[in-house]
PDB file of C-alpha atoms in Angstrom:
ATOM      1  CA  UNK A   1    -165.551  51.089  85.220  1.00  0.00           C
ATOM      2  CA  UNK A   2    -168.013  50.620  82.404  1.00  0.00           C
ATOM      3  CA  UNK A   3    -167.063  52.234  79.108  1.00  0.00           C
ATOM      4  CA  UNK A   4    -170.327  54.179  79.291  1.00  0.00           C
ATOM      5  CA  UNK A   5    -169.758  55.503  82.814  1.00  0.00           C
ATOM      6  CA  UNK A   6    -168.492  59.043  83.331  1.00  0.00           C
ATOM      7  CA  UNK A   7    -167.424  60.901  86.448  1.00  0.00           C
ATOM      8  CA  UNK A   8    -168.334  64.603  86.324  1.00  0.00           C
ATOM      9  CA  UNK A   9    -167.533  67.178  88.998  1.00  0.00           C
ATOM     10  CA  UNK A  10    -168.884  70.693  89.438  1.00  0.00           C
ATOM     11  CA  UNK A  11    -166.618  73.232  91.092  1.00  0.00           C
ATOM     12  CA  UNK A  12    -166.611  76.933  91.844  1.00  0.00           C
ATOM     13  CA  UNK A  13    -166.931  79.510  94.576  1.00  0.00           C
ATOM     14  CA  UNK A  14    -169.765  80.232  96.967  1.00  0.00           C
ATOM     15  CA  UNK A  15    -173.176  80.806  95.379  1.00  0.00           C
ATOM     16  CA  UNK A  16    -172.134  79.613  91.915  1.00  0.00           C
ATOM     17  CA  UNK A  17    -175.095  77.218  91.697  1.00  0.00           C
ATOM     18  CA  UNK A  18    -173.288  73.878  91.858  1.00  0.00           C
ATOM     19  CA  UNK A  19    -176.046  72.010  93.698  1.00  0.00           C
ATOM     20  CA  UNK A  20    -178.777  73.399  91.432  1.00  0.00           C
ATOM     21  CA  UNK A  21    -176.807  72.573  88.311  1.00  0.00           C
ATOM     22  CA  UNK A  22    -175.922  69.080  89.507  1.00  0.00           C
ATOM     23  CA  UNK A  23    -179.628  68.253  89.752  1.00  0.00           C
ATOM     24  CA  UNK A  24    -180.422  69.966  86.447  1.00  0.00           C
ATOM     25  CA  UNK A  25    -177.604  68.137  84.693  1.00  0.00           C
ATOM     26  CA  UNK A  26    -178.823  64.777  86.003  1.00  0.00           C
ATOM     27  CA  UNK A  27    -182.301  65.566  84.665  1.00  0.00           C
ATOM     28  CA  UNK A  28    -180.890  66.588  81.280  1.00  0.00           C
ATOM     29  CA  UNK A  29    -178.871  63.377  81.104  1.00  0.00           C
ATOM     30  CA  UNK A  30    -181.934  61.316  82.037  1.00  0.00           C
ATOM     31  CA  UNK A  31    -183.712  62.784  79.007  1.00  0.00           C
ATOM     32  CA  UNK A  32    -180.857  61.342  76.939  1.00  0.00           C
ATOM     33  CA  UNK A  33    -181.258  57.927  78.549  1.00  0.00           C
ATOM     34  CA  UNK A  34    -178.241  58.311  80.837  1.00  0.00           C
ATOM     35  CA  UNK A  35    -178.584  57.111  84.428  1.00  0.00           C
ATOM     36  CA  UNK A  36    -176.722  59.472  86.766  1.00  0.00           C
ATOM     37  CA  UNK A  37    -176.279  59.612  90.528  1.00  0.00           C
ATOM     38  CA  UNK A  38    -175.870  63.030  92.166  1.00  0.00           C
ATOM     39  CA  UNK A  39    -173.648  63.323  95.218  1.00  0.00           C
ATOM     40  CA  UNK A  40    -171.634  65.933  97.084  1.00  0.00           C
ATOM     41  CA  UNK A  41    -168.439  66.640  98.961  1.00  0.00           C
ATOM     42  CA  UNK A  42    -167.740  66.518 101.724  1.00  0.00           C
ATOM     43  CA  UNK A  43    -170.354  63.817 102.080  1.00  0.00           C
ATOM     44  CA  UNK A  44    -171.978  61.150  99.965  1.00  0.00           C
ATOM     45  CA  UNK A  45    -171.419  58.284 102.407  1.00  0.00           C
ATOM     46  CA  UNK A  46    -172.229  57.835 106.090  1.00  0.00           C
ATOM     47  CA  UNK A  47    -168.659  58.372 107.225  1.00  0.00           C
ATOM     48  CA  UNK A  48    -168.084  61.307 104.901  1.00  0.00           C
ATOM     49  CA  UNK A  49    -171.296  63.002 106.050  1.00  0.00           C
ATOM     50  CA  UNK A  50    -170.071  62.742 109.659  1.00  0.00           C
ATOM     51  CA  UNK A  51    -166.819  64.439 108.657  1.00  0.00           C
ATOM     52  CA  UNK A  52    -168.821  67.097 106.793  1.00  0.00           C
ATOM     53  CA  UNK A  53    -170.410  68.120 110.090  1.00  0.00           C
ATOM     54  CA  UNK A  54    -166.953  68.544 111.620  1.00  0.00           C
ATOM     55  CA  UNK A  55    -165.666  70.555 108.659  1.00  0.00           C
ATOM     56  CA  UNK A  56    -168.539  72.964 108.087  1.00  0.00           C
ATOM     57  CA  UNK A  57    -169.542  73.701 111.682  1.00  0.00           C
ATOM     58  CA  UNK A  58    -167.821  75.853 114.253  1.00  0.00           C
ATOM     59  CA  UNK A  59    -165.703  78.960 113.979  1.00  0.00           C
ATOM     60  CA  UNK A  60    -163.751  80.019 110.912  1.00  0.00           C
ATOM     61  CA  UNK A  61    -160.460  79.119 112.640  1.00  0.00           C
ATOM     62  CA  UNK A  62    -161.648  75.760 113.988  1.00  0.00           C
ATOM     63  CA  UNK A  63    -159.191  73.816 111.807  1.00  0.00           C
ATOM     64  CA  UNK A  64    -155.829  74.641 110.275  1.00  0.00           C
ATOM     65  CA  UNK A  65    -155.379  74.294 106.511  1.00  0.00           C
ATOM     66  CA  UNK A  66    -153.495  71.008 106.927  1.00  0.00           C
ATOM     67  CA  UNK A  67    -156.085  69.580 109.310  1.00  0.00           C
ATOM     68  CA  UNK A  68    -158.838  70.542 106.846  1.00  0.00           C
ATOM     69  CA  UNK A  69    -156.952  68.902 103.975  1.00  0.00           C
ATOM     70  CA  UNK A  70    -156.602  65.688 105.993  1.00  0.00           C
ATOM     71  CA  UNK A  71    -160.292  65.668 106.921  1.00  0.00           C
ATOM     72  CA  UNK A  72    -161.368  66.305 103.321  1.00  0.00           C
ATOM     73  CA  UNK A  73    -159.066  63.518 102.113  1.00  0.00           C
ATOM     74  CA  UNK A  74    -160.525  61.094 104.656  1.00  0.00           C
ATOM     75  CA  UNK A  75    -164.100  61.983 103.715  1.00  0.00           C
ATOM     76  CA  UNK A  76    -163.257  61.681 100.019  1.00  0.00           C
ATOM     77  CA  UNK A  77    -161.606  58.286 100.453  1.00  0.00           C
ATOM     78  CA  UNK A  78    -164.755  56.864 102.053  1.00  0.00           C
ATOM     79  CA  UNK A  79    -166.999  58.545  99.473  1.00  0.00           C
ATOM     80  CA  UNK A  80    -164.969  57.186  96.558  1.00  0.00           C
ATOM     81  CA  UNK A  81    -164.828  53.663  97.969  1.00  0.00           C
ATOM     82  CA  UNK A  82    -168.442  53.359  99.028  1.00  0.00           C
ATOM     83  CA  UNK A  83    -170.363  55.363  96.416  1.00  0.00           C
ATOM     84  CA  UNK A  84    -168.407  56.747  93.478  1.00  0.00           C
ATOM     85  CA  UNK A  85    -166.421  53.709  92.322  1.00  0.00           C
ATOM     86  CA  UNK A  86    -169.353  51.276  92.777  1.00  0.00           C
ATOM     87  CA  UNK A  87    -171.661  53.562  90.763  1.00  0.00           C
ATOM     88  CA  UNK A  88    -169.115  53.881  87.958  1.00  0.00           C
ATOM     89  CA  UNK A  89    -168.536  50.123  87.982  1.00  0.00           C
ATOM     90  CA  UNK A  90    -172.298  49.662  87.557  1.00  0.00           C
ATOM     91  CA  UNK A  91    -172.202  51.832  84.414  1.00  0.00           C
ATOM     92  CA  UNK A  92    -173.798  54.920  85.964  1.00  0.00           C
ATOM     93  CA  UNK A  93    -172.640  58.475  85.524  1.00  0.00           C
ATOM     94  CA  UNK A  94    -171.658  60.233  88.741  1.00  0.00           C
ATOM     95  CA  UNK A  95    -172.179  63.986  89.162  1.00  0.00           C
ATOM     96  CA  UNK A  96    -170.409  65.326  92.234  1.00  0.00           C
ATOM     97  CA  UNK A  97    -170.924  68.767  93.777  1.00  0.00           C
ATOM     98  CA  UNK A  98    -167.248  69.518  94.626  1.00  0.00           C
ATOM     99  CA  UNK A  99    -164.330  67.079  94.664  1.00  0.00           C
ATOM    100  CA  UNK A 100    -160.528  67.203  94.812  1.00  0.00           C
ATOM    101  CA  UNK A 101    -160.199  70.559  93.054  1.00  0.00           C
ATOM    102  CA  UNK A 102    -162.103  72.309  95.837  1.00  0.00           C
ATOM    103  CA  UNK A 103    -159.459  71.169  98.314  1.00  0.00           C
ATOM    104  CA  UNK A 104    -156.753  72.364  95.932  1.00  0.00           C
ATOM    105  CA  UNK A 105    -158.457  75.772  95.590  1.00  0.00           C
ATOM    106  CA  UNK A 106    -159.683  76.308  99.160  1.00  0.00           C
ATOM    107  CA  UNK A 107    -156.975  74.728 101.313  1.00  0.00           C
ATOM    108  CA  UNK A 108    -154.294  75.127  98.642  1.00  0.00           C
ATOM    109  CA  UNK A 109    -154.682  78.516  96.975  1.00  0.00           C
ATOM    110  CA  UNK A 110    -156.876  79.942  99.733  1.00  0.00           C
ATOM    111  CA  UNK A 111    -154.862  78.750 102.729  1.00  0.00           C
ATOM    112  CA  UNK A 112    -151.498  77.899 101.154  1.00  0.00           C
ATOM    113  CA  UNK A 113    -151.423  74.152 101.805  1.00  0.00           C
ATOM    114  CA  UNK A 114    -149.019  72.588  99.307  1.00  0.00           C
ATOM    115  CA  UNK A 115    -150.719  71.284  96.153  1.00  0.00           C
ATOM    116  CA  UNK A 116    -148.296  68.358  95.958  1.00  0.00           C
ATOM    117  CA  UNK A 117    -149.264  67.310  99.488  1.00  0.00           C
ATOM    118  CA  UNK A 118    -152.987  67.516  98.690  1.00  0.00           C
ATOM    119  CA  UNK A 119    -152.445  65.372  95.591  1.00  0.00           C
ATOM    120  CA  UNK A 120    -150.366  62.883  97.596  1.00  0.00           C
ATOM    121  CA  UNK A 121    -153.184  62.495 100.118  1.00  0.00           C
ATOM    122  CA  UNK A 122    -155.595  61.930  97.232  1.00  0.00           C
ATOM    123  CA  UNK A 123    -153.285  59.350  95.660  1.00  0.00           C
ATOM    124  CA  UNK A 124    -153.291  57.382  98.913  1.00  0.00           C
ATOM    125  CA  UNK A 125    -156.866  57.865 100.114  1.00  0.00           C
ATOM    126  CA  UNK A 126    -158.748  57.719  96.804  1.00  0.00           C
ATOM    127  CA  UNK A 127    -156.146  55.936  94.671  1.00  0.00           C
ATOM    128  CA  UNK A 128    -155.794  59.060  92.545  1.00  0.00           C
ATOM    129  CA  UNK A 129    -159.273  58.943  91.011  1.00  0.00           C
ATOM    130  CA  UNK A 130    -159.862  61.980  88.792  1.00  0.00           C
ATOM    131  CA  UNK A 131    -163.057  63.086  87.047  1.00  0.00           C
ATOM    132  CA  UNK A 132    -163.541  62.585  83.327  1.00  0.00           C
ATOM    133  CA  UNK A 133    -164.614  66.226  83.214  1.00  0.00           C
ATOM    134  CA  UNK A 134    -164.599  69.030  85.758  1.00  0.00           C
ATOM    135  CA  UNK A 135    -166.776  72.076  85.180  1.00  0.00           C
ATOM    136  CA  UNK A 136    -165.787  75.215  87.084  1.00  0.00           C
ATOM    137  CA  UNK A 137    -168.839  77.445  87.424  1.00  0.00           C
ATOM    138  CA  UNK A 138    -167.547  81.000  87.239  1.00  0.00           C
ATOM    139  CA  UNK A 139    -169.433  83.862  88.845  1.00  0.00           C
ATOM    140  CA  UNK A 140    -168.346  87.283  90.055  1.00  0.00           C
ATOM    141  CA  UNK A 141    -167.608  87.376  93.777  1.00  0.00           C
ATOM    142  CA  UNK A 142    -170.262  90.036  94.324  1.00  0.00           C
ATOM    143  CA  UNK A 143    -172.990  87.973  92.656  1.00  0.00           C
ATOM    144  CA  UNK A 144    -171.822  84.806  94.383  1.00  0.00           C
ATOM    145  CA  UNK A 145    -171.940  86.525  97.764  1.00  0.00           C
ATOM    146  CA  UNK A 146    -175.435  87.839  97.065  1.00  0.00           C
ATOM    147  CA  UNK A 147    -176.695  84.395  96.040  1.00  0.00           C
ATOM    148  CA  UNK A 148    -175.053  82.693  99.025  1.00  0.00           C
ATOM    149  CA  UNK A 149    -176.455  85.286 101.435  1.00  0.00           C
ATOM    150  CA  UNK A 150    -179.959  84.816 100.016  1.00  0.00           C
ATOM    151  CA  UNK A 151    -179.569  81.041 100.284  1.00  0.00           C
ATOM    152  CA  UNK A 152    -177.966  80.800 103.729  1.00  0.00           C
ATOM    153  CA  UNK A 153    -179.008  83.952 105.574  1.00  0.00           C
ATOM    154  CA  UNK A 154    -177.187  83.968 108.905  1.00  0.00           C
ATOM    155  CA  UNK A 155    -176.380  80.244 108.629  1.00  0.00           C
ATOM    156  CA  UNK A 156    -173.264  80.517 106.440  1.00  0.00           C
ATOM    157  CA  UNK A 157    -170.757  77.703 106.964  1.00  0.00           C
ATOM    158  CA  UNK A 158    -167.113  78.205 107.964  1.00  0.00           C
ATOM    159  CA  UNK A 159    -165.949  78.639 104.370  1.00  0.00           C
ATOM    160  CA  UNK A 160    -168.688  80.943 103.099  1.00  0.00           C
ATOM    161  CA  UNK A 161    -168.100  83.166 106.132  1.00  0.00           C
ATOM    162  CA  UNK A 162    -164.492  83.931 105.213  1.00  0.00           C
ATOM    163  CA  UNK A 163    -163.427  87.295 103.851  1.00  0.00           C
ATOM    164  CA  UNK A 164    -163.211  88.624 100.301  1.00  0.00           C
ATOM    165  CA  UNK A 165    -159.426  88.108 100.050  1.00  0.00           C
ATOM    166  CA  UNK A 166    -159.833  84.395 100.781  1.00  0.00           C
ATOM    167  CA  UNK A 167    -162.510  83.949  98.116  1.00  0.00           C
ATOM    168  CA  UNK A 168    -160.459  85.902  95.579  1.00  0.00           C
ATOM    169  CA  UNK A 169    -157.571  83.497  96.206  1.00  0.00           C
ATOM    170  CA  UNK A 170    -159.924  80.529  95.783  1.00  0.00           C
ATOM    171  CA  UNK A 171    -161.128  81.906  92.429  1.00  0.00           C
ATOM    172  CA  UNK A 172    -157.513  82.280  91.282  1.00  0.00           C
ATOM    173  CA  UNK A 173    -156.882  78.727  92.412  1.00  0.00           C
ATOM    174  CA  UNK A 174    -159.672  77.317  90.264  1.00  0.00           C
ATOM    175  CA  UNK A 175    -158.440  79.301  87.261  1.00  0.00           C
ATOM    176  CA  UNK A 176    -154.901  78.013  87.741  1.00  0.00           C
ATOM    177  CA  UNK A 177    -156.136  74.416  87.784  1.00  0.00           C
ATOM    178  CA  UNK A 178    -158.162  75.012  84.603  1.00  0.00           C
ATOM    179  CA  UNK A 179    -155.133  76.522  82.854  1.00  0.00           C
ATOM    180  CA  UNK A 180    -152.896  73.614  83.852  1.00  0.00           C
ATOM    181  CA  UNK A 181    -155.405  70.872  82.965  1.00  0.00           C
ATOM    182  CA  UNK A 182    -157.440  72.091  79.965  1.00  0.00           C
ATOM    183  CA  UNK A 183    -158.339  68.599  78.761  1.00  0.00           C
ATOM    184  CA  UNK A 184    -160.127  67.767  82.011  1.00  0.00           C
ATOM    185  CA  UNK A 185    -161.323  71.160  83.230  1.00  0.00           C
ATOM    186  CA  UNK A 186    -163.735  73.573  81.545  1.00  0.00           C
ATOM    187  CA  UNK A 187    -164.720  77.009  82.879  1.00  0.00           C
ATOM    188  CA  UNK A 188    -168.413  77.836  82.371  1.00  0.00           C
ATOM    189  CA  UNK A 189    -170.179  81.152  82.914  1.00  0.00           C
ATOM    190  CA  UNK A 190    -172.602  80.646  85.820  1.00  0.00           C
ATOM    191  CA  UNK A 191    -174.485  83.924  85.403  1.00  0.00           C
ATOM    192  CA  UNK A 192    -177.979  84.201  83.975  1.00  0.00           C
ATOM    193  CA  UNK A 193    -180.980  81.912  84.210  1.00  0.00           C
ATOM    194  CA  UNK A 194    -180.361  78.372  85.520  1.00  0.00           C
ATOM    195  CA  UNK A 195    -181.487  76.779  82.252  1.00  0.00           C
ATOM    196  CA  UNK A 196    -178.952  78.879  80.342  1.00  0.00           C
ATOM    197  CA  UNK A 197    -176.202  77.646  82.634  1.00  0.00           C
ATOM    198  CA  UNK A 198    -177.342  74.033  82.171  1.00  0.00           C
ATOM    199  CA  UNK A 199    -177.121  74.476  78.399  1.00  0.00           C
ATOM    200  CA  UNK A 200    -173.549  75.719  78.802  1.00  0.00           C
ATOM    201  CA  UNK A 201    -172.756  72.694  80.962  1.00  0.00           C
ATOM    202  CA  UNK A 202    -174.008  70.334  78.285  1.00  0.00           C
ATOM    203  CA  UNK A 203    -171.826  72.138  75.723  1.00  0.00           C
ATOM    204  CA  UNK A 204    -168.864  71.602  78.038  1.00  0.00           C
ATOM    205  CA  UNK A 205    -169.682  67.883  78.127  1.00  0.00           C
ATOM    206  CA  UNK A 206    -170.525  67.478  74.437  1.00  0.00           C
ATOM    207  CA  UNK A 207    -167.472  65.351  73.645  1.00  0.00           C
ATOM    208  CA  UNK A 208    -168.400  62.874  76.406  1.00  0.00           C
ATOM    209  CA  UNK A 209    -172.057  62.471  75.552  1.00  0.00           C
ATOM    210  CA  UNK A 210    -173.061  59.362  73.571  1.00  0.00           C
TER     211      UNK A 210
END
């Protein structure tokens, strides 16, 4: 990995604005002369995009928590090998909409898959790659639901369609990760205008910017 390359992930619940902020952050970095690639999970490579279709489609109970964790780990392994590591090796920044911490929050805290098992899968599949900085976009569940409903209408995926108790557990999961790993993880307020949120993101990355 080039000394200039950084791996940044955006995390958070439904409707937090991760995709919007990933694009905005890449544009803000470009203004600073930083070349960044924007990608997403599950997805980012041909194989991972195929697994994404399996994971997001179908009924809420299509997969068990362990099956989901295995599928996410497989998609991530291909994504890391084929896109993320090569981009970092080329000196580019990588901005990823969701990564390992989403599995830890959704399948772990939300569905009670063991965190140690999720991390073990990541150690094998992706050789333990962790972001230089993870930003958790924090938004109230009510506002997140409203944004997601406006965005998706009746086309919510399997995860967005789950009940309030599940999403509350996911939010607690993200907070627990941030508390355990404060050097890597920052929690950023995702409310307000998109440009305000982008400014907060850049503050959360200030120590990594050249």
